[in-house]
């Protein structure tokens, strides 16, 4: 007879898998940020300080929107916070298309801020959402896996 508590609650495995995918989304974006600085510097023939604005846009979005994200989640729910974060992430990602077509660093900068804003909302919502998907005794294991 197995009396071990499951890591993910009953009926929550699908949600858990989707949330783990969100963790992968912002992991890719975090990894890409530092690589964009020398790339933009070379492509747009600009100095290091102007190309470094990519990092300012990314981390600035986290600084500005984390508090808003917590208020949004408190008012509505983890699920709505995650959905709003995904929506903003998608809008920012789609903004890369005109930025690429126009070869505009300023549009890339704005798109980067919008994508990072979505990530900030995602990260603020996904962490406690993953914790709530089962027994409290296995919450840390769920978060570590995600």
Coordinates of N, CA and C in Angstrom, one line a residue:
X1 N 0.8 -1.2 0.0 CA 0.0 0.0 0.0 C 0.9 1.3 0.0
X2 N 0.7 2.1 -1.0 CA 1.5 3.3 -1.1 C 0.8 4.5 -0.5
X3 N 1.4 5.1 0.5 CA 0.7 6.2 1.2 C 1.5 7.5 1.0
X4 N 2.4 7.5 0.0 CA 3.2 8.7 -0.3 C 2.4 9.7 -0.9
X5 N 2.6 11.0 -0.5 CA 1.9 12.1 -1.1 C 2.4 12.4 -2.5
X6 N 1.5 12.6 -3.5 CA 2.0 12.9 -4.8 C 2.6 14.3 -4.9
X7 N 3.6 14.5 -5.7 CA 4.2 15.8 -5.8 C 3.3 16.8 -6.4
X8 N 2.5 16.5 -7.4 CA 1.5 17.4 -8.0 C 0.1 16.8 -7.7
X9 N -0.8 17.7 -7.3 CA -2.1 17.3 -6.9 C -2.9 16.6 -8.0
X10 N -3.9 15.9 -7.7 CA -4.8 15.2 -8.6 C -5.4 16.2 -9.6
X11 N -5.3 15.9 -10.9 CA -5.9 16.8 -11.9 C -5.1 18.0 -12.2
X12 N -4.0 18.2 -11.6 CA -3.2 19.4 -11.8 C -1.9 19.2 -12.7
X13 N -1.7 18.0 -13.2 CA -0.5 17.7 -14.0 C -0.4 18.5 -15.2
X14 N -1.6 18.7 -15.9 CA -1.6 19.5 -17.2 C -1.2 21.0 -16.9
X15 N -1.7 21.5 -15.8 CA -1.4 22.9 -15.5 C 0.1 23.0 -15.1
X16 N 0.5 22.0 -14.4 CA 1.9 22.0 -13.9 C 2.9 22.0 -15.1
X17 N 2.6 21.2 -16.1 CA 3.4 21.1 -17.3 C 3.4 22.4 -18.0
X18 N 2.3 23.1 -18.1 CA 2.3 24.4 -18.8 C 3.0 25.4 -18.0
X19 N 3.0 25.4 -16.7 CA 3.7 26.3 -15.9 C 5.2 26.1 -16.0
X20 N 5.6 24.8 -16.1 CA 7.1 24.5 -16.3 C 7.5 25.1 -17.7
X21 N 6.6 25.0 -18.7 CA 7.0 25.7 -20.0 C 7.2 27.2 -19.8
X22 N 6.4 27.8 -19.0 CA 6.6 29.2 -18.7 C 8.0 29.5 -18.1
X23 N 8.4 28.6 -17.2 CA 9.8 28.7 -16.6 C 10.8 28.7 -17.7
X24 N 10.6 27.8 -18.7 CA 11.6 27.7 -19.8 C 11.6 28.9 -20.7
X25 N 10.4 29.6 -20.8 CA 10.3 30.8 -21.6 C 11.2 31.9 -21.0
X26 N 11.1 32.1 -19.8 CA 11.9 33.2 -19.2 C 13.3 32.8 -19.0
X27 N 13.6 31.5 -18.9 CA 15.0 31.1 -18.9 C 15.7 31.3 -20.2
X28 N 15.0 31.1 -21.3 CA 15.6 31.4 -22.6 C 15.9 32.9 -22.7
X29 N 14.9 33.7 -22.3 CA 15.0 35.2 -22.4 C 16.2 35.7 -21.5
X30 N 16.3 35.2 -20.3 CA 17.4 35.6 -19.4 C 18.7 35.3 -20.1
X31 N 18.8 34.1 -20.6 CA 20.1 33.7 -21.3 C 20.4 34.5 -22.5
X32 N 19.4 34.9 -23.2 CA 19.7 35.7 -24.4 C 20.1 37.1 -24.2
X33 N 19.7 37.7 -23.1 CA 20.0 39.1 -22.8 C 21.4 39.5 -22.9
X34 N 22.3 38.8 -22.3 CA 23.7 39.2 -22.3 C 24.3 39.0 -23.7
X35 N 23.8 38.1 -24.4 CA 24.4 37.8 -25.8 C 23.9 38.9 -26.8
X36 N 22.9 39.6 -26.5 CA 22.4 40.6 -27.4 C 23.2 41.9 -27.4
X37 N 23.9 42.2 -26.3 CA 24.7 43.4 -26.2 C 25.8 43.4 -27.3
X38 N 26.7 42.4 -27.4 CA 27.7 42.5 -28.5 C 27.1 42.4 -29.9
X39 N 26.0 41.7 -30.0 CA 25.3 41.5 -31.3 C 24.8 42.8 -31.8
X40 N 24.1 43.6 -30.9 CA 23.5 44.9 -31.3 C 24.6 45.9 -31.5
X41 N 25.7 45.8 -30.8 CA 26.8 46.7 -30.9 C 27.4 46.5 -32.3
X42 N 27.5 45.3 -32.8 CA 28.1 45.0 -34.1 C 27.1 45.4 -35.2
X43 N 25.8 44.9 -35.1 CA 24.8 45.1 -36.1 C 24.5 46.6 -36.3
X44 N 24.3 47.3 -35.3 CA 23.9 48.7 -35.4 C 25.1 49.7 -35.3
X45 N 26.3 49.2 -35.3 CA 27.6 50.0 -35.1 C 27.4 51.1 -34.1
X46 N 27.3 50.6 -32.9 CA 27.1 51.6 -31.7 C 28.1 51.2 -30.6
X47 N 28.2 52.1 -29.7 CA 29.2 51.9 -28.6 C 28.6 51.0 -27.6
X48 N 29.4 50.5 -26.7 CA 29.0 49.6 -25.6 C 27.9 50.1 -24.7
X49 N 28.0 51.4 -24.4 CA 27.0 51.9 -23.4 C 25.6 52.0 -24.1
X50 N 25.5 52.3 -25.3 CA 24.1 52.3 -26.0 C 23.6 50.9 -26.2
X51 N 24.5 50.0 -26.6 CA 24.1 48.6 -26.7 C 23.7 48.0 -25.3
X52 N 24.3 48.4 -24.3 CA 24.0 47.9 -22.9 C 22.6 48.3 -22.5
X53 N 22.0 49.2 -23.2 CA 20.6 49.6 -22.8 C 19.7 48.3 -22.9
X54 N 20.1 47.3 -23.7 CA 19.3 46.1 -23.8 C 19.1 45.5 -22.4
X55 N 20.2 45.5 -21.6 CA 20.1 45.0 -20.2 C 19.3 45.9 -19.3
X56 N 19.4 47.2 -19.6 CA 18.6 48.2 -18.8 C 17.1 47.9 -19.0
X57 N 16.8 47.7 -20.3 CA 15.4 47.5 -20.6 C 14.9 46.2 -19.9
X58 N 15.7 45.1 -20.0 CA 15.3 43.9 -19.4 C 15.1 43.9 -17.9
X59 N 16.2 44.4 -17.2 CA 16.1 44.4 -15.8 C 15.3 45.5 -15.2
X60 N 15.2 46.6 -16.0 CA 14.3 47.7 -15.6 C 12.8 47.2 -15.6
X61 N 12.4 46.4 -16.5 CA 11.0 45.9 -16.6 C 10.8 45.1 -15.3
X62 N 11.7 44.3 -14.9 CA 11.6 43.5 -13.7 C 11.4 44.4 -12.5
X63 N 12.2 45.5 -12.4 CA 12.2 46.4 -11.3 C 10.8 47.2 -11.2
X64 N 10.3 47.5 -12.4 CA 9.1 48.3 -12.5 C 7.8 47.5 -12.3
X65 N 7.8 46.3 -12.8 CA 6.5 45.6 -12.9 C 6.3 44.5 -11.9
X66 N 7.3 44.1 -11.1 CA 7.1 43.1 -10.1 C 6.0 43.5 -9.1
X67 N 6.0 44.7 -8.6 CA 5.0 45.1 -7.6 C 3.7 45.1 -8.3
X68 N 3.6 45.7 -9.5 CA 2.3 45.6 -10.2 C 1.8 44.2 -10.4
X69 N 2.7 43.3 -10.7 CA 2.3 41.9 -10.8 C 1.7 41.3 -9.6
X70 N 2.3 41.6 -8.4 CA 1.8 41.1 -7.2 C 0.5 41.7 -6.8
X71 N 0.2 42.9 -7.2 CA -1.1 43.5 -6.9 C -2.1 42.9 -7.8
X72 N -1.8 42.7 -9.1 CA -2.7 42.0 -10.1 C -3.1 40.6 -9.6
X73 N -2.1 39.9 -9.1 CA -2.3 38.5 -8.6 C -3.2 38.5 -7.4
X74 N -2.9 39.4 -6.5 CA -3.7 39.5 -5.3 C -5.2 39.9 -5.6
X75 N -5.4 40.8 -6.5 CA -6.7 41.2 -6.9 C -7.5 40.1 -7.6
X76 N -6.8 39.4 -8.5 CA -7.5 38.4 -9.3 C -7.2 37.0 -8.9
X77 N -6.1 36.5 -9.6 CA -5.7 35.1 -9.2 C -4.3 34.8 -9.9
X78 N -3.7 33.7 -9.5 CA -2.4 33.3 -10.1 C -2.7 33.1 -11.6
X79 N -3.7 32.4 -11.9 CA -4.0 32.0 -13.3 C -4.2 33.3 -14.2
X80 N -4.9 34.3 -13.7 CA -5.1 35.5 -14.5 C -3.8 36.2 -14.6
X81 N -3.0 36.2 -13.6 CA -1.6 36.9 -13.6 C -0.7 36.2 -14.7
X82 N -0.8 34.9 -14.7 CA 0.0 34.2 -15.7 C -0.5 34.4 -17.1
X83 N -1.8 34.5 -17.3 CA -2.3 34.7 -18.6 C -2.0 36.1 -19.1
X84 N -2.1 37.1 -18.2 CA -1.7 38.5 -18.6 C -0.2 38.5 -18.9
X85 N 0.6 37.9 -18.1 CA 2.0 37.8 -18.4 C 2.3 37.2 -19.8
X86 N 1.7 36.1 -20.1 CA 1.9 35.4 -21.4 C 1.4 36.4 -22.5
X87 N 0.3 37.1 -22.3 CA -0.2 38.0 -23.4 C 0.8 39.1 -23.6
X88 N 1.4 39.7 -22.6 CA 2.3 40.7 -22.7 C 3.6 40.2 -23.4
X89 N 4.0 39.0 -23.0 CA 5.2 38.4 -23.5 C 5.0 38.2 -25.1
X90 N 3.9 37.7 -25.5 CA 3.6 37.5 -26.9 C 3.6 38.8 -27.7
X91 N 3.0 39.8 -27.1 CA 2.9 41.1 -27.8 C 4.4 41.6 -28.0
X92 N 5.2 41.5 -26.9 CA 6.6 42.0 -27.1 C 7.4 41.1 -28.1
X93 N 7.1 39.8 -28.1 CA 7.8 39.0 -29.1 C 7.4 39.3 -30.5
X94 N 6.1 39.7 -30.7 CA 5.6 40.1 -32.0 C 6.2 41.4 -32.4
X95 N 6.5 42.2 -31.5 CA 7.1 43.5 -31.8 C 8.5 43.4 -32.4
X96 N 9.2 42.2 -32.2 CA 10.5 42.0 -32.9 C 10.4 42.0 -34.4
X97 N 9.2 41.6 -34.9 CA 9.1 41.5 -36.4 C 9.2 42.9 -37.0
X98 N 8.4 43.9 -36.6 CA 8.6 45.2 -37.3 C 10.0 45.8 -36.9
X99 N 10.5 45.5 -35.7 CA 11.9 46.0 -35.4 C 12.9 45.4 -36.3
X100 N 12.8 44.2 -36.7 CA 13.7 43.5 -37.6 C 13.5 44.1 -39.0
X101 N 12.3 44.2 -39.4 CA 12.0 44.7 -40.8 C 12.5 46.2 -40.9
X102 N 12.4 47.0 -39.9 CA 12.8 48.4 -40.0 C 14.3 48.6 -39.5
X103 N 14.9 47.5 -39.0 CA 16.3 47.6 -38.5 C 16.5 48.7 -37.5
X104 N 15.5 48.8 -36.6 CA 15.5 49.9 -35.6 C 15.9 49.4 -34.2
X105 N 17.0 49.9 -33.7 CA 17.4 49.6 -32.3 C 16.4 50.0 -31.3
X106 N 15.8 51.2 -31.5 CA 14.8 51.7 -30.6 C 13.6 50.8 -30.5
X107 N 13.1 50.3 -31.6 CA 12.0 49.3 -31.5 C 12.4 48.0 -30.8
X108 N 13.7 47.5 -31.1 CA 14.1 46.4 -30.3 C 14.2 46.6 -28.8
X109 N 14.6 47.8 -28.5 CA 14.7 48.2 -27.1 C 13.3 48.2 -26.4
X110 N 12.3 48.8 -27.1 CA 10.9 48.8 -26.6 C 10.4 47.3 -26.5
X111 N 10.6 46.6 -27.6 CA 10.1 45.2 -27.6 C 10.8 44.4 -26.5
X112 N 12.0 44.6 -26.2 CA 12.7 43.9 -25.1 C 12.1 44.2 -23.8
X113 N 11.8 45.5 -23.6 CA 11.1 45.9 -22.4 C 9.8 45.3 -22.2
X114 N 9.0 45.2 -23.3 CA 7.6 44.6 -23.2 C 7.7 43.1 -22.9
X115 N 8.7 42.4 -23.6 CA 8.8 41.0 -23.4 C 9.3 40.7 -21.9
X116 N 10.2 41.5 -21.4 CA 10.7 41.4 -20.0 C 9.5 41.7 -19.0
X117 N 8.7 42.6 -19.4 CA 7.5 42.9 -18.6 C 6.6 41.7 -18.4
X118 N 6.4 41.0 -19.6 CA 5.6 39.8 -19.5 C 6.3 38.7 -18.7
X119 N 7.6 38.6 -18.8 CA 8.4 37.7 -17.9 C 8.2 38.0 -16.5
X120 N 8.3 39.3 -16.2 CA 8.1 39.7 -14.8 C 6.8 39.3 -14.2
X121 N 5.8 39.5 -15.0 CA 4.4 39.0 -14.5 C 4.4 37.5 -14.4
X122 N 5.0 36.8 -15.4 CA 5.0 35.3 -15.4 C 5.7 34.8 -14.2
X123 N 6.9 35.4 -13.9 CA 7.7 34.9 -12.8 C 7.0 35.1 -11.5
X124 N 6.4 36.3 -11.3 CA 5.7 36.6 -10.1 C 4.5 35.7 -9.9
X125 N 3.8 35.3 -11.0 CA 2.6 34.5 -10.8 C 2.9 33.0 -10.8
X126 N 3.9 32.6 -11.6 CA 4.1 31.1 -11.7 C 4.7 30.5 -10.4
X127 N 5.6 31.2 -9.8 CA 6.2 30.6 -8.6 C 5.1 30.2 -7.5
X128 N 4.3 31.2 -7.1 CA 3.3 30.8 -6.1 C 2.2 29.8 -6.6
X129 N 2.0 29.9 -7.9 CA 1.0 29.0 -8.6 C 1.5 27.6 -8.5
X130 N 2.7 27.4 -8.8 CA 3.3 26.0 -8.7 C 3.2 25.5 -7.3
X131 N 3.5 26.4 -6.3 CA 3.4 26.0 -4.9 C 2.0 25.6 -4.5
X132 N 1.0 26.2 -5.1 CA -0.4 25.9 -4.8 C -1.0 24.6 -5.4
X133 N -0.2 24.0 -6.3 CA -0.8 22.9 -7.1 C -0.8 21.5 -6.4
X134 N -0.7 21.5 -5.1 CA -0.7 20.2 -4.4 C -0.5 20.4 -2.9
X135 N -0.1 19.3 -2.3 CA 0.1 19.3 -0.9 C 1.2 20.2 -0.5
X136 N 1.1 20.9 0.6 CA 2.1 21.9 1.1 C 3.4 21.1 1.4
X137 N 3.4 19.9 1.8 CA 4.6 19.1 2.1 C 5.5 18.9 0.9
X138 N 4.9 18.9 -0.3 CA 5.7 18.7 -1.5 C 5.9 19.9 -2.4
X139 N 5.5 21.1 -1.8 CA 5.6 22.4 -2.6 C 7.0 22.7 -3.0
X140 N 8.0 22.5 -2.1 CA 9.3 22.9 -2.5 C 9.8 21.9 -3.6
X141 N 9.5 20.7 -3.6 CA 9.9 19.7 -4.6 C 9.3 20.2 -6.0
X142 N 8.0 20.6 -6.0 CA 7.4 21.1 -7.2 C 8.1 22.3 -7.8
X143 N 8.4 23.2 -6.9 CA 9.1 24.4 -7.4 C 10.5 24.1 -7.9
X144 N 11.2 23.3 -7.2 CA 12.6 22.9 -7.6 C 12.5 22.2 -9.0
X145 N 11.6 21.4 -9.2 CA 11.4 20.7 -10.5 C 11.1 21.7 -11.6
X146 N 10.2 22.6 -11.3 CA 9.8 23.6 -12.3 C 11.0 24.5 -12.7

